[in-house]
CSV table of C-alpha atoms in Angstrom, one decimal:
chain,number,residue,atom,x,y,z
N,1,UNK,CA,57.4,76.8,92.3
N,2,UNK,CA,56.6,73.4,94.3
N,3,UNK,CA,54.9,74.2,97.4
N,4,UNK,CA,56.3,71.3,99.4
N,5,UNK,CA,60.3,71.9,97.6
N,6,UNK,CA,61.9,73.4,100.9
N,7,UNK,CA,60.1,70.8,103.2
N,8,UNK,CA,61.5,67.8,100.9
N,9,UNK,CA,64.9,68.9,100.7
N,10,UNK,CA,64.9,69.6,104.7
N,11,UNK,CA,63.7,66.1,105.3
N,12,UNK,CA,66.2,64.6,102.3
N,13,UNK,CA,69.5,66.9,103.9
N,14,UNK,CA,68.1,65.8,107.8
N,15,UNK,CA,68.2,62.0,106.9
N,16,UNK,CA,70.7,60.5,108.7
N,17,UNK,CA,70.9,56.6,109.8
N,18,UNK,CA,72.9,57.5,112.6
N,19,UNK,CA,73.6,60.5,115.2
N,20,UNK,CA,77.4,60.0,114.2
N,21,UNK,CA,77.1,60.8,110.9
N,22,UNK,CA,75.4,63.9,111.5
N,23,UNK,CA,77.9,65.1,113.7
N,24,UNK,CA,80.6,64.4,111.5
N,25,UNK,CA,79.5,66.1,108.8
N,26,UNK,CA,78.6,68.8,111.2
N,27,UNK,CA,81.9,69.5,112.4
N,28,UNK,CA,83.4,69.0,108.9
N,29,UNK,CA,81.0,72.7,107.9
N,30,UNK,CA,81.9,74.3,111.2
N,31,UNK,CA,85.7,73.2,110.1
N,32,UNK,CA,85.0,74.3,106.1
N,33,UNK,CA,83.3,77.5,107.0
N,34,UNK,CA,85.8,78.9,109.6
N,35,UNK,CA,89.2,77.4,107.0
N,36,UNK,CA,87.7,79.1,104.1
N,37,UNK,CA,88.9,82.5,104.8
N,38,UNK,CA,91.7,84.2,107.1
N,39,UNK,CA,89.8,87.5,106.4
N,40,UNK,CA,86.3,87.0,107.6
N,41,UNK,CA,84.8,90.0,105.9
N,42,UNK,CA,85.8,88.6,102.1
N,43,UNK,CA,82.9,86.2,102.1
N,44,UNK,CA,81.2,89.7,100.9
N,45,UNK,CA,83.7,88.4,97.5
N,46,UNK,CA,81.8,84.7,97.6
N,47,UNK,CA,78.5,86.4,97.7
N,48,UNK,CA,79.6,89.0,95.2
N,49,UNK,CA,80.7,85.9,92.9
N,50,UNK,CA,77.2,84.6,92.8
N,51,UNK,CA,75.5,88.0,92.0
N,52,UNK,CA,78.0,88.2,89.3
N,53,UNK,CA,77.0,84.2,87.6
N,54,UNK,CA,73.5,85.0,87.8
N,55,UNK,CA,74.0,88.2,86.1
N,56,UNK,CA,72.9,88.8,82.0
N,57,UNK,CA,75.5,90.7,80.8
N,58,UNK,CA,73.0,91.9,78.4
N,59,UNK,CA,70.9,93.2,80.6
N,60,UNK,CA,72.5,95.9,81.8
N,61,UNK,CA,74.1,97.0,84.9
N,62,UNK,CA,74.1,94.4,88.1
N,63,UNK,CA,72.5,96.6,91.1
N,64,UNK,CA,74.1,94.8,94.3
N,65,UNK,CA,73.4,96.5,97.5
N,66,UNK,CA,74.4,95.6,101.3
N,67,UNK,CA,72.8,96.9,103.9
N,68,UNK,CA,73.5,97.0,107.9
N,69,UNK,CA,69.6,96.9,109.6
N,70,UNK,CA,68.5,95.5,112.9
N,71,UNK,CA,71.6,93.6,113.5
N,72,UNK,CA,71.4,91.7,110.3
N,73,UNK,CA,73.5,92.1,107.2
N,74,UNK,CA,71.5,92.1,104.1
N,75,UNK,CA,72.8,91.3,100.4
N,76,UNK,CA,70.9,91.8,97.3
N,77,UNK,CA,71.5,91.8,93.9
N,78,UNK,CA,69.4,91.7,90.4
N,79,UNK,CA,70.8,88.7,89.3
N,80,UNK,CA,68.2,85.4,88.4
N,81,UNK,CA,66.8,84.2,90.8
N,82,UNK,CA,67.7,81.6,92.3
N,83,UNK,CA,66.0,77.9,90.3
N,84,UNK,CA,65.2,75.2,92.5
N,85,UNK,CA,68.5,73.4,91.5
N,86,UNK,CA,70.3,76.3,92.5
N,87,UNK,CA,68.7,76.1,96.2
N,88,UNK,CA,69.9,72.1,96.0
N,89,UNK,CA,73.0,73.6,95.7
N,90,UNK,CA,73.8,75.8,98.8
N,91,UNK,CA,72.2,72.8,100.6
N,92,UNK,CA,75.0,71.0,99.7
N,93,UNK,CA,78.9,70.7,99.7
N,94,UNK,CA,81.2,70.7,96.6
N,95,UNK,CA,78.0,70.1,94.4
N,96,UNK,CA,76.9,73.2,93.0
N,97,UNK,CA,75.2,74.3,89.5
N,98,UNK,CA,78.4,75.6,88.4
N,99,UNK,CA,80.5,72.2,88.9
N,100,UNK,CA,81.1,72.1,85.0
N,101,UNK,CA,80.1,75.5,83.7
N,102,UNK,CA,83.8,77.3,82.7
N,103,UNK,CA,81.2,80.5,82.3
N,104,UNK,CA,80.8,80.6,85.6
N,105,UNK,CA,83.2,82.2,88.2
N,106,UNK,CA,82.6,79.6,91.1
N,107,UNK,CA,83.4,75.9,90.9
N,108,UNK,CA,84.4,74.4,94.3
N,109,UNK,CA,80.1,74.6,95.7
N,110,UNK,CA,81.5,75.9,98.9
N,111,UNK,CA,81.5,79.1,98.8
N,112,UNK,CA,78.3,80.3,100.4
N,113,UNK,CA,79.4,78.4,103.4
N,114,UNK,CA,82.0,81.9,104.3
N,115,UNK,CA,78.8,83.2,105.0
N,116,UNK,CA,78.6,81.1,108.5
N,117,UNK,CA,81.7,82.3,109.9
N,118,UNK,CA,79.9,85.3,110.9
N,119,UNK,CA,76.3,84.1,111.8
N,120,UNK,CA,74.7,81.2,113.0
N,121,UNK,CA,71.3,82.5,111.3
N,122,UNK,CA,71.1,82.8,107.8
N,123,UNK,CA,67.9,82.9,105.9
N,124,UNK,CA,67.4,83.6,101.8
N,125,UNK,CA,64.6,84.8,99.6
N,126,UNK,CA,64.4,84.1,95.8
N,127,UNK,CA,62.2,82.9,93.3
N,128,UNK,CA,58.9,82.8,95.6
N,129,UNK,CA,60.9,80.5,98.5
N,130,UNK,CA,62.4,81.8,101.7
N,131,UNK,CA,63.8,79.7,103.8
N,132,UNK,CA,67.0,80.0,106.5
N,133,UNK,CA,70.0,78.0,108.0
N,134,UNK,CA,69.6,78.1,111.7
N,135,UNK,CA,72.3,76.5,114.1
N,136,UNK,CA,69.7,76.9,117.1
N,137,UNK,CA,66.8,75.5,115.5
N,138,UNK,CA,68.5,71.5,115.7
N,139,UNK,CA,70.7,72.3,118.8
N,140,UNK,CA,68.6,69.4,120.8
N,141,UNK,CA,67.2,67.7,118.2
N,142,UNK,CA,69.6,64.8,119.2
N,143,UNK,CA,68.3,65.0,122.5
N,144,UNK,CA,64.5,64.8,121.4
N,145,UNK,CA,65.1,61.9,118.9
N,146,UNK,CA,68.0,59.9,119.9
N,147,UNK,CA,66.4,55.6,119.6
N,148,UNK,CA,68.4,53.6,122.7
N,149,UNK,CA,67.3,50.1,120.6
N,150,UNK,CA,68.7,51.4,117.2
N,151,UNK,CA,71.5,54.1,118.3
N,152,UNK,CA,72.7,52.5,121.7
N,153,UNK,CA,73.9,54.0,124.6
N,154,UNK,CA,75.0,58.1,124.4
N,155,UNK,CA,78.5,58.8,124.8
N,156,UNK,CA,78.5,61.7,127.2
N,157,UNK,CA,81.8,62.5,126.0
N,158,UNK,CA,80.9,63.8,122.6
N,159,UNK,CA,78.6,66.4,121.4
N,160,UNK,CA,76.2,65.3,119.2
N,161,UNK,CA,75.4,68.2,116.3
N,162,UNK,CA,73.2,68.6,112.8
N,163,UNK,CA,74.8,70.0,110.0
N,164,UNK,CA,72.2,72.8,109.9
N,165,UNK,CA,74.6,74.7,107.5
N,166,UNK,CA,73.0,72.6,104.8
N,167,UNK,CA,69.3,71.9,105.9
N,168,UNK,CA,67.0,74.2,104.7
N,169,UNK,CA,64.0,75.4,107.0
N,170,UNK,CA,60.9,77.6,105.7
N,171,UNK,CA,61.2,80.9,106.8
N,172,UNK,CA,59.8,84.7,106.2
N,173,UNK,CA,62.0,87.6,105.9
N,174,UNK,CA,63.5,88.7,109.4
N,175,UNK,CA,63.3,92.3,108.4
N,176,UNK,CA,61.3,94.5,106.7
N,177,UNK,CA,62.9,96.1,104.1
N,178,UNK,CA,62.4,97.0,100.5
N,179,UNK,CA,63.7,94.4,98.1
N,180,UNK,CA,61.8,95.1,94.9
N,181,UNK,CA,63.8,95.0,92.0
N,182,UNK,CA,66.3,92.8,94.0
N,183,UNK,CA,65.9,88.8,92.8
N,184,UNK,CA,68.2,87.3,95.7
N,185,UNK,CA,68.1,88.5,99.0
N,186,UNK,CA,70.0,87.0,101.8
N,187,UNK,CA,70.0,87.8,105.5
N,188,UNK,CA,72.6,87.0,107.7
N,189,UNK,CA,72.2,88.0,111.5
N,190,UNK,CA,75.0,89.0,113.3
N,191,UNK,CA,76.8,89.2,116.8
N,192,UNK,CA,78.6,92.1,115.9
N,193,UNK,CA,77.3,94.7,113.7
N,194,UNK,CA,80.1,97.3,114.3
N,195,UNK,CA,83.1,95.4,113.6
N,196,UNK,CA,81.6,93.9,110.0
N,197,UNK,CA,80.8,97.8,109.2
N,198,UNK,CA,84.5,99.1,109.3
N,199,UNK,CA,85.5,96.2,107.8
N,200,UNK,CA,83.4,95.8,104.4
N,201,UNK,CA,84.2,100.1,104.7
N,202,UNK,CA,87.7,98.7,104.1
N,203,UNK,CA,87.1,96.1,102.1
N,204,UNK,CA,85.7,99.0,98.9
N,205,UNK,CA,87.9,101.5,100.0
N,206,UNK,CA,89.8,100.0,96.8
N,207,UNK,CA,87.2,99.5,93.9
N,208,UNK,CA,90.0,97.8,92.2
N,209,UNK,CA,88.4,94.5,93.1
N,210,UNK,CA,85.3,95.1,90.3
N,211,UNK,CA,88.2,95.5,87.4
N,212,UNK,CA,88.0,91.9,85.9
N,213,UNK,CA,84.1,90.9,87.0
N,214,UNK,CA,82.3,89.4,84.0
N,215,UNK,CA,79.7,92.5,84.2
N,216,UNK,CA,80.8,95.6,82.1
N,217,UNK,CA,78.5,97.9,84.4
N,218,UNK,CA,78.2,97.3,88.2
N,219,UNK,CA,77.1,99.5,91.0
N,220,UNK,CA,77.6,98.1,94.4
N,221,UNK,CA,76.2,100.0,97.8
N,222,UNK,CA,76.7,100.3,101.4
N,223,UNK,CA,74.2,101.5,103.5
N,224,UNK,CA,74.0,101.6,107.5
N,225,UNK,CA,70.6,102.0,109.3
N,226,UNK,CA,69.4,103.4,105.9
N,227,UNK,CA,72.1,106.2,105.4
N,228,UNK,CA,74.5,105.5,102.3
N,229,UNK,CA,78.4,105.0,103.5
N,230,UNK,CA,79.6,104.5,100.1
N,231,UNK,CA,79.0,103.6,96.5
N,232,UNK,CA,81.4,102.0,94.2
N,233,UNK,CA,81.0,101.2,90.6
N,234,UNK,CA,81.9,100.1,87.2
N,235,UNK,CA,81.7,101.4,83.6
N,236,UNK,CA,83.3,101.6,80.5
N,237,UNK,CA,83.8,104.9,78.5
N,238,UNK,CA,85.5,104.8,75.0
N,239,UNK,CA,86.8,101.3,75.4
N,240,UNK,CA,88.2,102.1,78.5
N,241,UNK,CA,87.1,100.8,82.4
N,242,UNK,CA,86.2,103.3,84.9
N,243,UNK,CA,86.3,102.9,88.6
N,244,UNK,CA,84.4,105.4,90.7
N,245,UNK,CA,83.6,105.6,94.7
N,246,UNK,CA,81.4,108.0,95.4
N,247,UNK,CA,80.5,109.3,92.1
N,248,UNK,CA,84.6,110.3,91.7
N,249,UNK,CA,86.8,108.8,89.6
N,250,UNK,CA,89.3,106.7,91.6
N,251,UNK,CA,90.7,104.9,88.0
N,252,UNK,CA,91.2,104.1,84.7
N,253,UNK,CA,92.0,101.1,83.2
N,254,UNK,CA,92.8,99.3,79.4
N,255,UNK,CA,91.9,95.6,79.5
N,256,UNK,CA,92.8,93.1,77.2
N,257,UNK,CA,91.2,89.5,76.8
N,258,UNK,CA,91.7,86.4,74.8
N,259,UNK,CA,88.9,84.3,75.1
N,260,UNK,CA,90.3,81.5,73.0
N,261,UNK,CA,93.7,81.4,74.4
N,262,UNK,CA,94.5,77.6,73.5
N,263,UNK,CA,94.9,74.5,75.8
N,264,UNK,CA,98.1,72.1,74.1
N,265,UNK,CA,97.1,68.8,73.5
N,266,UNK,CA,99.9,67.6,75.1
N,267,UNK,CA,99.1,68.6,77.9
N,268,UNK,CA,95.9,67.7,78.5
N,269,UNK,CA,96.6,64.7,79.9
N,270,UNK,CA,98.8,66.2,82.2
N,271,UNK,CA,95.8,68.7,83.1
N,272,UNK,CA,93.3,65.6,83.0
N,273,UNK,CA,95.7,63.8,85.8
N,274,UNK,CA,96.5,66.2,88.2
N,275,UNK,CA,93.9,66.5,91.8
N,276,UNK,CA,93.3,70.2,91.7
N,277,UNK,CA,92.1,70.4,88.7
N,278,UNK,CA,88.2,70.8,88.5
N,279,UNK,CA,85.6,68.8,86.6
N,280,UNK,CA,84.9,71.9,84.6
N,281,UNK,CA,88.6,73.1,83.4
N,282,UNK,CA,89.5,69.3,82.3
N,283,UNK,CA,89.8,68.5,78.3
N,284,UNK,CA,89.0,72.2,78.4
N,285,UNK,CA,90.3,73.0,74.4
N,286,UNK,CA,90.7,76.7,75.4
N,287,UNK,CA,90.5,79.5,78.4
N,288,UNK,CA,90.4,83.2,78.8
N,289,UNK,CA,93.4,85.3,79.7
N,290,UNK,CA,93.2,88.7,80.2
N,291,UNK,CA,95.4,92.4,81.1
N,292,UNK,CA,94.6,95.3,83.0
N,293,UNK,CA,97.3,98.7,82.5
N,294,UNK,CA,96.2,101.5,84.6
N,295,UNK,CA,96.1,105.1,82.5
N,296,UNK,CA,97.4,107.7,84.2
N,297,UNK,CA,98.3,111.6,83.8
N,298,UNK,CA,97.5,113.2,80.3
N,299,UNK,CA,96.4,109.2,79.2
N,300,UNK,CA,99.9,108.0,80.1
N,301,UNK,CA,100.3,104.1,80.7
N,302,UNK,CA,101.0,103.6,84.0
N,303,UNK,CA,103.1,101.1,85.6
N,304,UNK,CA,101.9,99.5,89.0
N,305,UNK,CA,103.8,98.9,92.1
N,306,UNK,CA,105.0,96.2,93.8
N,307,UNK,CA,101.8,96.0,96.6
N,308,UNK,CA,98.9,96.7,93.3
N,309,UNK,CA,100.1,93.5,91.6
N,310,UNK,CA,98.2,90.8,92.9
N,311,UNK,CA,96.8,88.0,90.3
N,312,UNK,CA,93.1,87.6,89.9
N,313,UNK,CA,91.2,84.9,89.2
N,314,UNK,CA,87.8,87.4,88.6
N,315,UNK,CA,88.0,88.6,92.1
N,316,UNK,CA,91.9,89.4,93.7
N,317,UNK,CA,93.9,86.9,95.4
N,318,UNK,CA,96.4,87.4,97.8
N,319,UNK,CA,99.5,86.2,95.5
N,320,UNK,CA,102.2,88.4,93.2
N,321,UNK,CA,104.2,86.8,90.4
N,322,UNK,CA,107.7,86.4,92.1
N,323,UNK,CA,109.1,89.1,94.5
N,324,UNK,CA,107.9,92.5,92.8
N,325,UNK,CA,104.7,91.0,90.7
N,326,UNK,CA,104.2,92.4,86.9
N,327,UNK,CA,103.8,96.2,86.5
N,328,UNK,CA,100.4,95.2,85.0
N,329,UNK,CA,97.2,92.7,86.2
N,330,UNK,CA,96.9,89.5,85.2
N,331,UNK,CA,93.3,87.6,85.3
N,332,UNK,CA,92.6,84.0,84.3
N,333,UNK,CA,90.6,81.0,85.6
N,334,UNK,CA,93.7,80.3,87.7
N,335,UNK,CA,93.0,77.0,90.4
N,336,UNK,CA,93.0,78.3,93.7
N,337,UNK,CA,92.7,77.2,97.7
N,338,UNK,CA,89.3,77.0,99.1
N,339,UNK,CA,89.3,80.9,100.2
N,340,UNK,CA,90.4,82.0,96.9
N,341,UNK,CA,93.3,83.8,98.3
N,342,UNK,CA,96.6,81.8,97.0
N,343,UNK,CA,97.0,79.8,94.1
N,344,UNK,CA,98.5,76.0,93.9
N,345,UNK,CA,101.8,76.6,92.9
N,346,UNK,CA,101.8,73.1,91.0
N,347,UNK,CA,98.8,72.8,89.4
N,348,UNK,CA,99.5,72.1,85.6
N,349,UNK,CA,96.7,74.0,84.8
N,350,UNK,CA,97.8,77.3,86.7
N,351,UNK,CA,101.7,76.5,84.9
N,352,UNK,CA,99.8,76.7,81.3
N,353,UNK,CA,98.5,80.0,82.4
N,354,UNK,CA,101.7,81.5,83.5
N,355,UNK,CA,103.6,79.3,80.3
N,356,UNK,CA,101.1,82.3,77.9
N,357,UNK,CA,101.3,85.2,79.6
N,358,UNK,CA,104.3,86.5,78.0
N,359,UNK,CA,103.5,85.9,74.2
N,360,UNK,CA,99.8,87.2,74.8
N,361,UNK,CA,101.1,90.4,77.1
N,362,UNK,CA,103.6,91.2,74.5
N,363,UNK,CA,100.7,90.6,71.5
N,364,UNK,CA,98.5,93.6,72.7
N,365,UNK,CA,101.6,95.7,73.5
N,366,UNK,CA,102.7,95.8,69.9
N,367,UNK,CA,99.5,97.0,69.5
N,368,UNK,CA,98.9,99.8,72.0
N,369,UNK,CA,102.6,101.0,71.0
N,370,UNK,CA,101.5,102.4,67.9
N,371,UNK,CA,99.0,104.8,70.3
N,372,UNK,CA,101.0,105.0,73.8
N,373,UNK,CA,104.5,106.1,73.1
N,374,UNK,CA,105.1,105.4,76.9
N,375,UNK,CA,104.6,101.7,76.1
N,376,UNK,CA,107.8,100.5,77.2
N,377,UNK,CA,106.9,101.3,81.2
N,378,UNK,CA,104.4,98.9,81.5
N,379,UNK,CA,106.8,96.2,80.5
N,380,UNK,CA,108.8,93.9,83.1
N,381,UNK,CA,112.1,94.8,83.7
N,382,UNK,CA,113.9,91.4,83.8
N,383,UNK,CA,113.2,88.0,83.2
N,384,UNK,CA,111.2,85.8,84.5
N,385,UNK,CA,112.8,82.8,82.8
């Protein structure tokens, strides 16, 4: 731990030659962080994603819990904490620690910036640092430092702004709470406290969203003012995948995965050419590819309906597979928009994904026919061509 890191990487990320560059790049954030989502509570997923990358799988079950305290949201989790490159990171844009780690569920280094569509005070404790992201803190800092000789003449016409989303500022905890045991801790203050409640409340009323998270055991709590609203969570019995709220079972679930599903080498160059596709999917040799059937009555397979079919991509999107979806879930490394919801319908690499799915779904069904003689439900009913 470096005693001056926070104060270096505030005056590196404050360093700018001229007040217009500072306010462009602010009111590119302000336009990044409100464009990321059309749901505002789902940047609970982005900061779910992290917990989940700096999560040993090995070590057991991840411990996430949110709390609603004094007007502040508060997320914690037991992954690592957070290494000084890692801080670098969320002080940055589209630069991240996970830029070219295919292990790792995020890739585009934007993500944490959801969080400041809800608050314009954000402040973060790991690994023995604390600092915060505070809009207020550089609100006149134009005014204060602005050089006539070097910058000329204001122009009273624009608002001048520093991308605080991105400069880091030493900072102590704005609430007292108990975080041992919890390695990342982040705080974000809010306008309204209400609103986000029934909102995240809605948000796990479905713990389907845990299903394909790289964590085999995951408990994730709500609490309000200290009193526990609900508790969702994620185990596997017997080879199968339990979802529970509440210490009830609200599912069960077989999952298949192919880790080594394989990447054409004809098509890499394809892959290799095309915009969307990041740094760390390109001359990729292989990717993962995996299939969730819900169990039913009596250990029935179950076939899913049209509005449970979304596509994942480790967390849910908000797109189905033609009109009606598959009667089963699909989950891949699929290249997606900024706010994870939709998927870009021409990506080559998301057209390889799709271009498997049939020979690998139909694989592990010739397998589970030989133990679920209700097999043939779970399969489409037409073609997809």
């Amino acid at each position: 731990m470096s005693p001056q890191f926070i104060k270096n990487l505030q005056r590196k990320r404050s360093n700018y030659s001229h007040p217009d560059q500072a306010t462009s790049q602010a009111n590119s954030l302000v336009l990044l962080s409100s464009g990321i989502y059309t749901e505002e509570e789902r940047f609970i997923f982005e900061l779910l994603q992290n917990a989940v990358d700096a999560h040993d799988n090995f070590n057991g079950l991840l411990d996430v819990k949110i709390l609603l305290e004094s007007n502040y949201l508060i997320f914690m989790h037991n992954g690592a904490a957070f290494s000084e490159r890692d801080i670098e990171g969320l002080c940055d844009v589209g630069n991240g620690n996970k830029m070219k780690d295919a292990t790792k569920i995020g890739y585009k280094g934007i993500g944490f910036k959801s969080v400041f569509m809800r608050s314009n005070d954000v402040t973060v404790k790991s690994g023995g640092y604390c600092f915060k992201f505070n809009k207020e803190y550089w609100s006149d800092y134009w005014d204060k430092y602005w050089r006539i000789d070097e910058y000329g003449e204001r122009d009273n016409d624009k608002r001048y702004a520093m991308p605080w989303q991105i400069i880091p500022i030493e900072a102590c905890p704005p609430v007292e709470i108990n975080t041992e045991g919890y390695n990342v801790v982040t705080y974000i203050k809010l306008v309204n406290s209400s609103s986000v409640a029934s909102k995240i409340l809605t948000l796990f009323s479905n713990s389907q969203f845990l299903l394909f998270l790289k964590s085999d055991a995951i408990k994730m709590t709500f609490l309000v003012d200290g009193n526990e609203r609900i508790r969702i969570e994620k185990s596997k019995v017997n080879g199968q995948v339990v979802l529970c709220s509440n210490g009830s079972e609200d599912s069960r679930w077989l999952i298949y995965c192919n880790d080594k599903v394989e990447v054409p080498e004809k098509l890499k160059n394809l892959i290799n050419a095309d915009i969307n596709t990041p740094d760390k999917l390109k001359d990729a040799n292989t990717f993962d590819l995996s299939f969730a059937v819900a169990l039913g009555k009596n250990n029935k397979l179950k076939r899913l309906e049209k509005e449970e079919s979304l596509i994942f991509t480790y967390l849910p999107t908000s797109y189905r597979f033609g009109n009606e979806g598959f009667p089963f879930l699909v989950n891949a490394n699929f290249i997606t928009d900024a706010g994870r919801q939709q998927l870009h319908k021409d990506s080559e690499w998301n057209k390889l994904i799709f271009s498997k799915i049939p020979s690998e779904f139909l694989t592990w069904m010739k397998d589970l026919s030989t133990v679920y003689d209700n097999y043939w439900e779970v399969l489409p009913e037409k073609s997809y061509g």
